[in-house]
Each structure stands twice: as structure tokens, then as C-alpha cells.
mmCIF file of C-alpha atoms and ligand atoms in Angstrom:
data_model
loop_
_atom_site.group_PDB
_atom_site.id
_atom_site.type_symbol
_atom_site.label_atom_id
_atom_site.label_comp_id
_atom_site.label_asym_id
_atom_site.label_seq_id
_atom_site.Cartn_x
_atom_site.Cartn_y
_atom_site.Cartn_z
ATOM 1 C CA MET A 13 30.878 5.762 -22.685
ATOM 2 C CA THR A 14 29.009 6.250 -19.437
ATOM 3 C CA GLU A 15 25.437 4.989 -19.758
ATOM 4 C CA ARG A 16 22.580 7.209 -18.682
ATOM 5 C CA PHE A 17 18.881 6.520 -18.141
ATOM 6 C CA ASN A 18 16.540 9.145 -19.577
ATOM 7 C CA GLY A 19 13.098 7.832 -18.519
ATOM 8 C CA SER A 20 10.797 9.227 -15.845
ATOM 9 C CA PHE A 21 10.259 7.478 -12.504
ATOM 10 C CA THR A 22 6.911 9.168 -12.032
ATOM 11 C CA GLN A 23 5.343 8.550 -15.443
ATOM 12 C CA GLN A 24 2.325 6.235 -15.332
ATOM 13 C CA GLU A 25 0.820 4.465 -18.284
ATOM 14 C CA PRO A 26 -2.178 6.239 -19.826
ATOM 15 C CA ILE A 27 -5.642 5.334 -18.567
ATOM 16 C CA PRO A 28 -6.954 2.482 -20.788
ATOM 17 C CA GLU A 29 -9.191 3.597 -23.677
ATOM 18 C CA ALA A 30 -12.111 1.516 -22.344
ATOM 19 C CA ALA A 31 -11.842 3.422 -19.049
ATOM 20 C CA ILE A 32 -11.730 6.784 -20.816
ATOM 21 C CA ALA A 33 -14.837 5.873 -22.837
ATOM 22 C CA ALA A 34 -16.681 4.776 -19.672
ATOM 23 C CA ALA A 35 -15.686 8.007 -17.909
ATOM 24 C CA VAL A 36 -16.983 10.081 -20.823
ATOM 25 C CA ASP A 37 -20.296 8.189 -20.677
ATOM 26 C CA VAL A 38 -20.670 9.030 -16.980
ATOM 27 C CA MET A 39 -19.932 12.695 -17.666
ATOM 28 C CA ARG A 40 -22.417 12.822 -20.543
ATOM 29 C CA GLU A 41 -25.063 11.382 -18.255
ATOM 30 C CA GLY A 42 -24.245 13.774 -15.427
ATOM 31 C CA ARG A 43 -24.956 11.271 -12.656
ATOM 32 C CA LEU A 44 -21.587 11.373 -10.934
ATOM 33 C CA HIS A 45 -22.834 10.783 -7.389
ATOM 34 C CA ARG A 46 -23.008 7.066 -6.671
ATOM 35 C CA TYR A 47 -26.552 7.168 -5.324
ATOM 36 C CA ASN A 48 -27.883 9.294 -8.187
ATOM 37 C CA THR A 49 -29.343 6.404 -10.168
ATOM 38 C CA GLY A 50 -32.432 6.302 -12.333
ATOM 39 C CA PRO A 51 -35.092 3.588 -11.898
ATOM 40 C CA GLY A 52 -33.544 0.168 -12.507
ATOM 41 C CA GLU A 53 -30.114 1.694 -13.098
ATOM 42 C CA VAL A 54 -27.026 0.343 -11.306
ATOM 43 C CA ALA A 55 -24.221 2.793 -10.503
ATOM 44 C CA PRO A 56 -20.694 2.056 -11.823
ATOM 45 C CA THR A 57 -19.494 2.366 -8.215
ATOM 46 C CA ALA A 58 -21.738 -0.494 -7.107
ATOM 47 C CA LEU A 59 -20.545 -2.627 -10.035
ATOM 48 C CA LEU A 60 -16.924 -1.816 -9.257
ATOM 49 C CA GLU A 61 -17.399 -2.951 -5.647
ATOM 50 C CA GLN A 62 -18.921 -6.201 -6.809
ATOM 51 C CA GLU A 63 -16.045 -6.787 -9.235
ATOM 52 C CA PHE A 64 -13.324 -5.955 -6.724
ATOM 53 C CA ALA A 65 -14.942 -8.174 -4.081
ATOM 54 C CA ALA A 66 -14.865 -11.047 -6.581
ATOM 55 C CA THR A 67 -11.221 -10.310 -7.484
ATOM 56 C CA VAL A 68 -10.040 -10.754 -3.881
ATOM 57 C CA GLY A 69 -12.738 -13.241 -2.857
ATOM 58 C CA ALA A 70 -14.357 -10.993 -0.251
ATOM 59 C CA GLN A 71 -17.975 -11.070 0.841
ATOM 60 C CA TYR A 72 -18.300 -7.289 1.078
ATOM 61 C CA CYS A 73 -16.565 -4.333 -0.542
ATOM 62 C CA LEU A 74 -16.928 -0.575 -0.149
ATOM 63 C CA ALA A 75 -15.303 1.890 -2.565
ATOM 64 C CA VAL A 76 -14.159 5.114 -0.882
ATOM 65 C CA ALA A 77 -12.351 8.385 -1.475
ATOM 66 C CA SER A 78 -8.819 7.249 -0.520
ATOM 67 C CA GLY A 79 -6.749 4.496 1.049
ATOM 68 C CA GLY A 80 -6.280 6.681 4.110
ATOM 69 C CA TYR A 81 -10.038 7.041 4.445
ATOM 70 C CA ALA A 82 -10.462 3.251 4.144
ATOM 71 C CA MET A 83 -8.014 2.722 7.041
ATOM 72 C CA ALA A 84 -9.604 5.333 9.308
ATOM 73 C CA THR A 85 -13.026 3.866 8.529
ATOM 74 C CA ALA A 86 -11.762 0.367 9.324
ATOM 75 C CA LEU A 87 -10.446 1.589 12.682
ATOM 76 C CA ARG A 88 -13.749 3.315 13.485
ATOM 77 C CA ALA A 89 -15.744 0.242 12.441
ATOM 78 C CA LEU A 90 -13.707 -1.808 14.924
ATOM 79 C CA GLY A 91 -14.522 0.710 17.623
ATOM 80 C CA VAL A 92 -11.111 2.365 17.908
ATOM 81 C CA GLY A 93 -11.491 5.851 19.310
ATOM 82 C CA HIS A 94 -9.946 8.644 21.294
ATOM 83 C CA GLY A 95 -7.062 7.605 23.538
ATOM 84 C CA ASP A 96 -6.906 4.030 22.268
ATOM 85 C CA LYS A 97 -3.644 2.435 21.206
ATOM 86 C CA VAL A 98 -3.159 0.741 17.829
ATOM 87 C CA LEU A 99 -0.224 -1.488 16.929
ATOM 88 C CA SER A 100 1.352 -0.520 13.596
ATOM 89 C CA ASN A 101 4.544 -0.604 11.559
ATOM 90 C CA ALA A 102 7.561 1.560 12.388
ATOM 91 C CA PHE A 103 8.301 1.494 8.643
ATOM 92 C CA THR A 104 5.329 2.532 6.527
ATOM 93 C CA LEU A 105 3.967 5.633 4.838
ATOM 94 C CA ALA A 106 2.512 8.717 6.532
ATOM 95 C CA PRO A 107 -1.194 7.880 5.812
ATOM 96 C CA VAL A 108 -0.937 4.856 8.148
ATOM 97 C CA PRO A 109 -0.065 6.617 11.430
ATOM 98 C CA GLY A 110 -2.204 9.445 10.054
ATOM 99 C CA ALA A 111 -5.282 7.198 9.973
ATOM 100 C CA ILE A 112 -4.625 6.238 13.597
ATOM 101 C CA ALA A 113 -4.264 9.907 14.570
ATOM 102 C CA ALA A 114 -7.451 10.736 12.624
ATOM 103 C CA VAL A 115 -9.534 8.714 15.091
ATOM 104 C CA GLY A 116 -7.733 10.214 18.099
ATOM 105 C CA ALA A 117 -5.747 7.054 18.787
ATOM 106 C CA GLN A 118 -2.010 6.539 19.223
ATOM 107 C CA PRO A 119 0.261 4.143 17.356
ATOM 108 C CA VAL A 120 2.402 1.605 19.170
ATOM 109 C CA PHE A 121 5.194 1.164 16.651
ATOM 110 C CA VAL A 122 6.468 -2.322 15.874
ATOM 111 C CA GLY A 123 9.943 -2.774 14.393
ATOM 112 C CA VAL A 124 11.056 -3.806 10.914
ATOM 113 C CA THR A 125 13.346 -6.705 9.944
ATOM 114 C CA GLU A 126 15.979 -6.993 7.210
ATOM 115 C CA SER A 127 13.236 -8.601 5.096
ATOM 116 C CA LEU A 128 11.457 -5.210 5.371
ATOM 117 C CA THR A 129 8.487 -6.848 7.082
ATOM 118 C CA ILE A 130 7.072 -6.257 10.539
ATOM 119 C CA ASP A 131 9.233 -7.809 13.291
ATOM 120 C CA LEU A 132 7.013 -10.614 14.582
ATOM 121 C CA ASP A 133 9.052 -11.087 17.781
ATOM 122 C CA ASP A 134 8.652 -7.396 18.574
ATOM 123 C CA LEU A 135 4.948 -7.669 17.740
ATOM 124 C CA GLU A 136 4.570 -10.655 20.052
ATOM 125 C CA ALA A 137 6.157 -8.670 22.887
ATOM 126 C CA LYS A 138 3.755 -5.742 22.323
ATOM 127 C CA LEU A 139 0.521 -7.649 21.612
ATOM 128 C CA ASP A 140 -0.923 -6.885 25.046
ATOM 129 C CA GLN A 141 -0.716 -3.128 24.442
ATOM 130 C CA ALA A 142 -3.609 -2.811 21.975
ATOM 131 C CA GLN A 143 -6.678 -4.567 20.607
ATOM 132 C CA VAL A 144 -6.088 -3.709 16.971
ATOM 133 C CA LEU A 145 -3.112 -4.048 14.625
ATOM 134 C CA LEU A 146 -3.035 -1.812 11.545
ATOM 135 C CA LEU A 147 -0.589 -3.895 9.517
ATOM 136 C CA SER A 148 1.070 -2.192 6.566
ATOM 137 C CA HIS A 149 2.494 -4.383 3.819
ATOM 138 C CA MET A 150 4.950 -1.593 3.161
ATOM 139 C CA ARG A 151 6.515 -1.613 -0.303
ATOM 140 C CA GLY A 152 4.764 -4.902 -0.990
ATOM 141 C CA HIS A 153 6.697 -7.018 1.523
ATOM 142 C CA ILE A 154 4.414 -9.535 3.216
ATOM 143 C CA CYS A 155 5.442 -11.053 6.558
ATOM 144 C CA ASP A 156 4.694 -14.634 7.618
ATOM 145 C CA MET A 157 0.927 -14.107 7.699
ATOM 146 C CA ASP A 158 0.276 -17.576 9.120
ATOM 147 C CA ARG A 159 2.372 -16.813 12.194
ATOM 148 C CA LEU A 160 1.028 -13.257 12.469
ATOM 149 C CA MET A 161 -2.618 -14.329 12.334
ATOM 150 C CA ALA A 162 -2.047 -17.180 14.818
ATOM 151 C CA MET A 163 -0.449 -14.720 17.236
ATOM 152 C CA CYS A 164 -3.117 -12.042 16.814
ATOM 153 C CA ASP A 165 -6.032 -14.496 16.950
ATOM 154 C CA GLY A 166 -4.518 -16.007 20.088
ATOM 155 C CA ALA A 167 -4.290 -12.599 21.749
ATOM 156 C CA GLY A 168 -7.688 -11.392 20.513
ATOM 157 C CA VAL A 169 -6.055 -8.632 18.454
ATOM 158 C CA LYS A 170 -8.047 -7.666 15.336
ATOM 159 C CA VAL A 171 -6.005 -7.118 12.181
ATOM 160 C CA ILE A 172 -6.579 -4.425 9.549
ATOM 161 C CA GLU A 173 -4.374 -4.861 6.484
ATOM 162 C CA ASP A 174 -3.031 -1.853 4.626
ATOM 163 C CA CYS A 175 -2.668 -3.240 1.097
ATOM 164 C CA ALA A 176 -1.764 0.005 -0.653
ATOM 165 C CA HIS A 177 1.291 -1.793 -2.085
ATOM 166 C CA THR A 178 -0.104 -5.339 -2.261
ATOM 167 C CA MET A 179 -3.248 -5.114 -4.389
ATOM 168 C CA GLY A 180 -2.920 -8.270 -6.509
ATOM 169 C CA ALA A 181 -0.369 -9.909 -4.180
ATOM 170 C CA ALA A 182 -0.909 -12.988 -1.985
ATOM 171 C CA TRP A 183 0.535 -15.009 0.894
ATOM 172 C CA ASN A 184 0.244 -18.787 0.588
ATOM 173 C CA GLY A 185 -2.339 -18.279 -2.145
ATOM 174 C CA VAL A 186 -4.585 -16.050 -0.011
ATOM 175 C CA PRO A 187 -4.977 -12.571 -1.544
ATOM 176 C CA SER A 188 -3.402 -9.787 0.472
ATOM 177 C CA GLY A 189 -6.124 -8.077 2.503
ATOM 178 C CA ARG A 190 -7.978 -11.337 3.158
ATOM 179 C CA HIS A 191 -6.143 -12.540 6.269
ATOM 180 C CA GLY A 192 -7.332 -9.949 8.745
ATOM 181 C CA ALA A 193 -10.789 -8.643 9.665
ATOM 182 C CA ILE A 194 -10.592 -5.820 7.100
ATOM 183 C CA GLY A 195 -8.418 -5.165 4.053
ATOM 184 C CA CYS A 196 -7.767 -1.607 2.805
ATOM 185 C CA TYR A 197 -6.484 -0.646 -0.648
ATOM 186 C CA SER A 198 -5.586 2.579 -2.411
ATOM 187 C CA CYS A 199 -6.434 3.542 -6.012
ATOM 188 C CA GLN A 200 -4.231 6.605 -5.918
ATOM 189 C CA THR A 201 -2.060 7.315 -8.972
ATOM 190 C CA TYR A 202 1.109 5.713 -7.564
ATOM 191 C CA LYS A 203 -0.550 2.396 -6.645
ATOM 192 C CA HIS A 204 -1.672 -0.599 -8.735
ATOM 193 C CA VAL A 205 -4.822 0.923 -10.217
ATOM 194 C CA ASN A 206 -5.096 4.625 -10.947
ATOM 195 C CA SER A 207 -8.115 6.870 -10.463
ATOM 196 C CA GLY A 208 -6.100 9.792 -9.134
ATOM 197 C CA GLU A 209 -7.537 9.211 -5.662
ATOM 198 C CA GLY A 210 -9.653 6.385 -4.296
ATOM 199 C CA GLY A 211 -9.689 3.282 -2.127
ATOM 200 C CA PHE A 212 -11.432 0.048 -1.168
ATOM 201 C CA LEU A 213 -12.331 -1.612 2.089
ATOM 202 C CA VAL A 214 -13.146 -5.344 2.067
ATOM 203 C CA THR A 215 -14.383 -7.676 4.792
ATOM 204 C CA ASP A 216 -16.427 -10.836 5.358
ATOM 205 C CA ASP A 217 -18.007 -9.400 8.505
ATOM 206 C CA MET A 218 -21.500 -8.038 7.823
ATOM 207 C CA HIS A 219 -21.529 -5.792 10.880
ATOM 208 C CA LEU A 220 -18.221 -4.153 9.981
ATOM 209 C CA ALA A 221 -19.342 -3.765 6.367
ATOM 210 C CA ALA A 222 -22.638 -2.169 7.388
ATOM 211 C CA LYS A 223 -20.913 0.297 9.708
ATOM 212 C CA ALA A 224 -18.354 1.233 7.063
ATOM 213 C CA ILE A 225 -21.081 1.806 4.467
ATOM 214 C CA MET A 226 -23.092 4.008 6.841
ATOM 215 C CA MET A 227 -20.024 6.009 7.822
ATOM 216 C CA SER A 228 -18.954 6.548 4.214
ATOM 217 C CA GLY A 229 -22.158 8.524 3.642
ATOM 218 C CA SER A 230 -24.806 6.170 2.279
ATOM 219 C CA TYR A 231 -27.686 8.046 3.975
ATOM 220 C CA MET A 232 -30.529 5.502 3.861
ATOM 221 C CA LEU A 233 -29.610 4.291 0.379
ATOM 222 C CA PHE A 234 -27.461 1.333 1.451
ATOM 223 C CA GLU A 235 -29.717 -1.083 -0.433
ATOM 224 C CA ARG A 236 -28.217 0.195 -3.676
ATOM 225 C CA HIS A 237 -24.982 -1.650 -2.902
ATOM 226 C CA LEU A 238 -24.290 -4.895 -4.743
ATOM 227 C CA ALA A 239 -21.393 -5.919 -2.499
ATOM 228 C CA GLY A 240 -23.010 -4.853 0.767
ATOM 229 C CA PRO A 241 -24.555 -6.904 3.573
ATOM 230 C CA PRO A 242 -28.295 -7.699 3.783
ATOM 231 C CA LYS A 243 -30.723 -4.978 4.858
ATOM 232 C CA GLU A 244 -31.058 -6.474 8.357
ATOM 233 C CA ALA A 245 -27.431 -5.606 9.082
ATOM 234 C CA PHE A 246 -28.463 -1.928 9.005
ATOM 235 C CA ASP A 247 -31.613 -2.227 11.156
ATOM 236 C CA GLN A 248 -30.083 -0.771 14.288
ATOM 237 C CA ILE A 249 -26.875 0.917 13.185
ATOM 238 C CA LYS A 250 -28.551 3.160 10.624
ATOM 239 C CA TYR A 251 -29.782 5.238 13.550
ATOM 240 C CA GLU A 252 -26.526 5.151 15.499
ATOM 241 C CA THR A 253 -23.728 5.567 12.991
ATOM 242 C CA PRO A 254 -22.381 9.019 12.134
ATOM 243 C CA ASN A 255 -21.909 10.048 8.509
ATOM 244 C CA ILE A 256 -18.237 10.798 7.853
ATOM 245 C CA SER A 257 -18.474 11.313 4.104
ATOM 246 C CA GLY A 258 -15.828 9.605 2.002
ATOM 247 C CA ARG A 259 -17.728 8.009 -0.852
ATOM 248 C CA MET A 260 -16.261 7.140 -4.208
ATOM 249 C CA ASP A 261 -17.974 8.746 -7.218
ATOM 250 C CA ASN A 262 -19.083 7.152 -10.479
ATOM 251 C CA LEU A 263 -16.430 8.925 -12.542
ATOM 252 C CA ARG A 264 -13.587 7.286 -10.619
ATOM 253 C CA ALA A 265 -15.424 3.974 -10.581
ATOM 254 C CA ALA A 266 -15.793 4.108 -14.376
ATOM 255 C CA ILE A 267 -12.051 4.711 -14.711
ATOM 256 C CA LEU A 268 -11.265 1.843 -12.347
ATOM 257 C CA ARG A 269 -13.496 -0.958 -13.633
ATOM 258 C CA PRO A 270 -11.385 -1.863 -16.698
ATOM 259 C CA GLN A 271 -8.235 -1.547 -14.565
ATOM 260 C CA VAL A 272 -9.529 -4.042 -12.001
ATOM 261 C CA THR A 273 -10.207 -6.419 -14.903
ATOM 262 C CA ASP A 274 -6.597 -5.956 -16.075
ATOM 263 C CA LEU A 275 -5.022 -6.177 -12.620
ATOM 264 C CA ALA A 276 -3.489 -9.659 -12.941
ATOM 265 C CA THR A 277 -1.948 -8.817 -16.324
ATOM 266 C CA GLN A 278 -0.476 -5.584 -14.986
ATOM 267 C CA CYS A 279 0.918 -7.359 -11.919
ATOM 268 C CA ALA A 280 2.682 -9.879 -14.172
ATOM 269 C CA ARG A 281 4.208 -6.993 -16.138
ATOM 270 C CA TRP A 282 5.447 -5.376 -12.899
ATOM 271 C CA ASN A 283 7.058 -8.626 -11.881
ATOM 272 C CA GLU A 284 8.933 -9.025 -15.171
ATOM 273 C CA ARG A 285 10.434 -5.614 -14.538
ATOM 274 C CA TYR A 286 11.132 -6.345 -10.870
ATOM 275 C CA TYR A 287 12.976 -9.566 -11.607
ATOM 276 C CA ALA A 288 14.968 -7.919 -14.432
ATOM 277 C CA LEU A 289 16.167 -5.370 -11.878
ATOM 278 C CA GLU A 290 16.765 -7.966 -9.168
ATOM 279 C CA THR A 291 18.801 -10.164 -11.533
ATOM 280 C CA GLY A 292 20.890 -7.170 -12.559
ATOM 281 C CA LEU A 293 21.597 -6.204 -8.953
ATOM 282 C CA ARG A 294 22.389 -9.657 -7.574
ATOM 283 C CA ASP A 295 25.957 -10.214 -6.274
ATOM 284 C CA THR A 296 26.840 -6.522 -6.237
ATOM 285 C CA PRO A 297 29.484 -6.180 -3.496
ATOM 286 C CA GLY A 298 28.115 -4.342 -0.432
ATOM 287 C CA LEU A 299 24.498 -4.535 -1.641
ATOM 288 C CA SER A 300 21.928 -6.924 -0.118
ATOM 289 C CA ILE A 301 18.948 -8.076 -2.144
ATOM 290 C CA VAL A 302 15.711 -8.385 -0.160
ATOM 291 C CA GLU A 303 14.910 -12.067 -0.751
ATOM 292 C CA ARG A 304 11.229 -12.872 -1.296
ATOM 293 C CA PRO A 305 9.836 -15.961 0.466
ATOM 294 C CA ALA A 306 8.306 -18.770 -1.607
ATOM 295 C CA GLN A 307 4.900 -18.236 0.054
ATOM 296 C CA GLU A 308 4.737 -14.671 -1.275
ATOM 297 C CA THR A 309 3.089 -13.797 -4.608
ATOM 298 C CA ILE A 310 4.606 -10.392 -5.180
ATOM 299 C CA VAL A 311 3.661 -7.319 -7.185
ATOM 300 C CA GLY A 312 6.982 -5.673 -8.008
ATOM 301 C CA SER A 313 5.796 -2.087 -8.428
ATOM 302 C CA SER A 314 8.852 -0.911 -6.510
ATOM 303 C CA ILE A 315 12.153 -2.484 -5.513
ATOM 304 C CA GLN A 316 14.292 -2.092 -2.412
ATOM 305 C CA PHE A 317 17.835 -3.107 -1.590
ATOM 306 C CA LEU A 318 19.953 -2.669 1.520
ATOM 307 C CA LEU A 319 23.302 -0.963 1.954
ATOM 308 C CA LEU A 320 23.549 -2.380 5.462
ATOM 309 C CA ASP A 321 25.969 -0.757 7.895
ATOM 310 C CA TRP A 322 27.199 1.722 5.310
ATOM 311 C CA ALA A 323 28.176 5.203 6.452
ATOM 312 C CA GLY A 324 25.384 7.674 5.740
ATOM 313 C CA SER A 325 27.729 9.771 3.627
ATOM 314 C CA ALA A 326 28.509 6.747 1.420
ATOM 315 C CA VAL A 327 24.810 5.974 0.884
ATOM 316 C CA GLN A 328 24.250 9.615 0.019
ATOM 317 C CA GLU A 329 27.100 9.431 -2.487
ATOM 318 C CA VAL A 330 25.454 6.439 -4.206
ATOM 319 C CA ILE A 331 22.115 8.300 -4.412
ATOM 320 C CA LYS A 332 23.863 11.351 -5.847
ATOM 321 C CA ARG A 333 25.879 9.420 -8.442
ATOM 322 C CA CYS A 334 22.880 7.372 -9.567
ATOM 323 C CA GLY A 335 20.800 10.557 -9.749
ATOM 324 C CA ALA A 336 23.423 12.145 -12.003
ATOM 325 C CA ARG A 337 22.930 9.196 -14.368
ATOM 326 C CA GLY A 338 19.137 9.557 -14.371
ATOM 327 C CA VAL A 339 18.360 6.876 -11.773
ATOM 328 C CA GLU A 340 16.137 8.257 -9.030
ATOM 329 C CA LEU A 341 16.645 6.384 -5.768
ATOM 330 C CA LYS A 342 15.116 7.149 -2.398
ATOM 331 C CA TRP A 343 16.948 6.651 0.849
ATOM 332 C CA PHE A 344 14.764 6.073 3.893
ATOM 333 C CA GLY A 345 17.721 6.709 6.194
ATOM 334 C CA ALA A 346 18.163 10.383 5.318
ATOM 335 C CA PRO A 347 18.287 12.588 8.437
ATOM 336 C CA GLU A 348 15.591 14.907 7.009
ATOM 337 C CA PRO A 349 12.637 13.291 5.221
ATOM 338 C CA VAL A 350 12.608 14.206 1.513
ATOM 339 C CA ALA A 351 9.309 14.293 -0.462
ATOM 340 C CA PHE A 352 7.543 11.884 1.943
ATOM 341 C CA THR A 353 7.938 10.312 5.388
ATOM 342 C CA SER A 354 8.115 6.616 6.075
ATOM 343 C CA ARG A 355 9.718 6.043 9.451
ATOM 344 C CA TYR A 356 8.382 6.199 12.967
ATOM 345 C CA ASP A 357 10.673 8.956 14.189
ATOM 346 C CA SER A 358 9.423 11.322 11.458
ATOM 347 C CA TRP A 359 5.920 11.440 12.967
ATOM 348 C CA ARG A 360 6.555 13.630 15.969
ATOM 349 C CA TYR A 361 2.866 13.851 16.903
ATOM 350 C CA ALA A 362 3.129 10.175 17.884
ATOM 351 C CA PRO A 363 5.485 9.376 20.748
ATOM 352 C CA SER A 364 8.022 6.599 20.159
ATOM 353 C CA THR A 365 11.185 5.219 21.684
ATOM 354 C CA PRO A 366 14.224 4.460 19.513
ATOM 355 C CA MET A 367 14.412 0.906 18.099
ATOM 356 C CA ALA A 368 18.069 0.122 17.429
ATOM 357 C CA ALA A 369 17.588 -2.948 15.210
ATOM 358 C CA SER A 370 14.983 -1.150 13.080
ATOM 359 C CA ASP A 371 17.111 1.987 12.877
ATOM 360 C CA ARG A 372 19.978 -0.101 11.493
ATOM 361 C CA VAL A 373 17.712 -1.490 8.752
ATOM 362 C CA LEU A 374 16.073 1.849 7.951
ATOM 363 C CA ALA A 375 19.479 3.519 7.680
ATOM 364 C CA GLY A 376 20.312 1.124 4.851
ATOM 365 C CA VAL A 377 17.085 0.904 2.840
ATOM 366 C CA VAL A 378 17.231 2.240 -0.700
ATOM 367 C CA ASP A 379 14.019 2.323 -2.693
ATOM 368 C CA MET A 380 13.083 2.735 -6.311
ATOM 369 C CA ARG A 381 9.750 2.952 -8.114
ATOM 370 C CA VAL A 382 9.174 0.661 -11.084
ATOM 371 C CA PRO A 383 6.587 2.310 -13.348
ATOM 372 C CA LEU A 384 5.115 0.156 -16.119
ATOM 373 C CA THR A 385 6.330 2.700 -18.659
ATOM 374 C CA PHE A 386 9.841 1.190 -18.171
ATOM 375 C CA SER A 387 10.833 -1.475 -20.692
ATOM 376 C CA LEU A 388 12.785 -4.572 -19.646
ATOM 377 C CA GLU A 389 15.822 -3.010 -21.359
ATOM 378 C CA ASP A 390 15.329 0.101 -19.218
ATOM 379 C CA CYS A 391 15.371 -2.125 -16.122
ATOM 380 C CA ALA A 392 18.565 -3.860 -17.201
ATOM 381 C CA LEU A 393 20.200 -0.479 -17.862
ATOM 382 C CA ILE A 394 19.087 0.907 -14.491
ATOM 383 C CA ALA A 395 20.498 -2.167 -12.727
ATOM 384 C CA ARG A 396 23.852 -1.729 -14.539
ATOM 385 C CA ILE A 397 24.019 1.901 -13.406
ATOM 386 C CA ILE A 398 23.204 1.087 -9.766
ATOM 387 C CA ARG A 399 25.651 -1.828 -9.754
ATOM 388 C CA ALA A 400 28.461 0.351 -11.154
ATOM 389 C CA GLU A 401 27.888 3.223 -8.722
ATOM 390 C CA VAL A 402 27.402 1.035 -5.639
ATOM 391 C CA SER A 403 30.584 -0.877 -6.534
ATOM 392 C CA ALA A 404 32.575 2.312 -7.124
ATOM 393 C CA VAL A 405 31.564 3.883 -3.810
ATOM 394 C CA TYR A 406 31.978 0.599 -1.922
ATOM 395 C CA GLN A 407 35.503 0.041 -3.224
ATOM 396 C CA GLY A 408 36.483 3.710 -2.959
ATOM 397 C CA GLN A 409 35.599 3.704 0.731
ATOM 398 C CA GLY A 410 37.327 0.432 1.522
ATOM 399 C CA GLY A 411 34.027 -1.301 2.102
ATOM 400 C CA ALA A 412 31.958 1.804 2.937
ATOM 401 C CA GLN A 413 31.646 0.664 6.543
ATOM 402 C CA ALA A 414 30.025 2.985 9.040
HETATM 403 C C1 PLP B 776 -0.459 5.362 -0.528
HETATM 404 C C2 PLP B 776 -0.483 4.626 0.742
HETATM 405 C C3 PLP B 776 -1.644 4.512 1.515
HETATM 406 C C4 PLP B 776 -2.960 5.164 1.199
HETATM 407 O O1 PLP B 776 -2.815 6.340 0.583
HETATM 408 P P1 PLP B 776 -3.971 7.293 0.016
HETATM 409 O O2 PLP B 776 -3.150 8.333 -0.657
HETATM 410 O O3 PLP B 776 -4.721 7.785 1.199
HETATM 411 O O4 PLP B 776 -4.835 6.528 -0.927
HETATM 412 C C5 PLP B 776 -1.578 3.726 2.632
HETATM 413 N N1 PLP B 776 -0.469 3.079 2.986
HETATM 414 C C6 PLP B 776 0.666 3.158 2.278
HETATM 415 C C7 PLP B 776 1.847 2.376 2.728
HETATM 416 C C8 PLP B 776 0.703 3.948 1.143
HETATM 417 O O5 PLP B 776 1.828 4.035 0.436
#
């Protein structure tokens, strides 16, 4: 009998009951705007910021409307503006180059390695082209952050981390988002906490924090923040900083607070599923596992493998056959982007020159979401299906070589 998987790759777990109850309380009270507090009352958004700051060990935290907004705000806080260049990943998701475009700047794309991390040699060669690096830990893969920070510090390049896929992850014990000047996170449904939309920006720099808070739309109510810098940090900039509204509201904050408390538990559950899949896929002929370095504490909310140097038609055949058995895979190498874009040559508003080594990797990357609604048995079944179909196509094509 041919096995088939019948689960959904886009089904999240329900919002925890404690979060639902807190959301209902906020709605009953009617004070959804974060600065609409009664005397002596503290807004859920301010509490959430304090709790998230403690989770990642940051001095300051600002909750915002989306991860994309957090990144654009981080760029603005660092003074990036019209015509500036910003180093960023050739392999990431559309909101990353989009945040750079939002401030009128242009990305300088840096290549991707077979480990699916930013190519540090390519970065080194391009470091003199910009003053800021918007580093995306795409699909949760963290590069050698010690080497990256040494290089960027040496060149005076400020680092913003896009941690949309690494909330809860770490490099050498340092939480992701805490190496660079600013860390940005997303609370969108497909990330590690789910408020539909939402994001965080964290930093230890009081000037950057103050600017970000002013820009997010705090009017003159910045003293109501619990994870914000002292009042003095606003003395001058409160007159000089434009309001580019992107606040988080109390309803989302109420939904998120219990999820931030549960984050470590959820991350451990993702990793059980990730390693069940990885174990099942290991030693499949023609398939390369993306090995995770010992310094990396991962959050396996998605998994990638490489069909390196396969013909495009053979990769497509694997995707089709797995799809027919209920296993939804994404191929980043498809000639036309499907459902989303994640490679530099898809963003035609941003000029780029072809990067052969990166193109080879991107042509072979296959990606799969790992929702927490999957059981460990589901993961084992999915791995058996992928293994069988990859093997069949690989053998059928005499090695599936391009
Ligand atoms: C989801 C995502 C973001 C931020 O997305 P928002 O939808 O704006 O919250 C940023 N970077 C990557 C790599 C993402 O996948």
C-alpha cells in the first residue's frame, strides 16, 4: 500500500485558552489602544514588551504592527534613508528587501552557502559598500555570528538582525537578535508566536530605542513604556522624530503574553519534530541534509534539504510526486515564484548581478513547514514519503544530474 499524509501544512495550533481569556478581557474593557490606560493602569502591550525583553535579555523592547515594520523602523533609527545602500541576504523573504525599499534605500545582495547561511567571504568582499547590514536568519539558519560580528565591527558596519525565523534560537548561547545593534522579530501567524500580525524590535542602545518608540507613534506618551529608555533619551528627539504609526495594540499583546511565556516549550516541541524528519531523511541517495553547527540552538519550525545539481525537471518531479501523497514541499529554484518570493532575482525593483554559487544552491533548496499540529508519527511518515519519492526519481534519472 502506498502511504499518504492527510494533515495540513498550514494548520496552526489554537491560541492558548489563557490568551483567549486575556483577549476577551481587553475587548470587554474597550481599551484596545496601547496608550488608552486609566490612572495607575498598565497596558498589556507595555507588559508584553517587558516580558519579551527579559526573554531575550535585552535592555529595551518595542512591540509593533509587523516584522516588516520593525525592520524598516530599525533602518530609519540607524539613519538609513533615500539612496543609501544596505547589505542583505540574497536568500530571504520579500519583507526584507521590502523594508530596505520602504526607506528609499537599495539592497546590496550577499550570497548564500550550502549551509543556507549568508556567505561570509562574499560579505567581507562587499563590506565597504554600505554602513548597515540587514541580516536575515532565513529559515532559522544562523551563520557564524562570532566571525560576522568581528568583521562588521571591524568595518564599522551596524547589524540589524531579522529573527522572523529565529525567535527562541541562539548562537553560542546568545539569543538570536542580541548580536547586532537591533533585533527584529515577527509575531505573524506563520512564525513562532501567533497574533495574526505583529512584531518586536529589541536593542540595548537607548538612543535607537527612543527613536523607534517615537517613530512607532507614541506621541508624548513614551513614559508609559516599561521596556523603554529613561525620559532624558527623548528630550531632544521628541521634537525631531516623525511619527510613522506602527504600534501594536492591546488585543494582540494580550494574545501574545501567554505565548511568550510558553516559547521555550514550543521551541522544544518544534525541535522534536525537526529531528524526527531529519533522522528519517538522512542517507537518502541524492539528498543533502543541511547540517546544523554545534554552536547553533535551533528552532525547527521548518526544514530544508538540498537536491544539489539536480535537473530542474527532476526536482519538479519530486515536488509533484510528494504533493500527490499529501506532502507539500516548496522549491526555491522554480523559474516563476509560487506563493511567495525568496530569492534576489525575484525582486526586480532592486538591481542585482547574477551570483553563480548562490544560484546553484538556490536551484536545489527544497523547503517544508513543520507546524506543531504534526505528531512525531506524522513526521516519520512524511520523511518516509520524501525518501521514497526522492530515491525513485534519483534512480529513474540515473542520478538526476543536471
Ligand atoms: C515573515 C518574515 C518577516 C516579517 O514578516 P511580517 O509579515 O512583516 O511580520 C521577515 N523576514 C522573514 C525572513 C520572514 O519570513
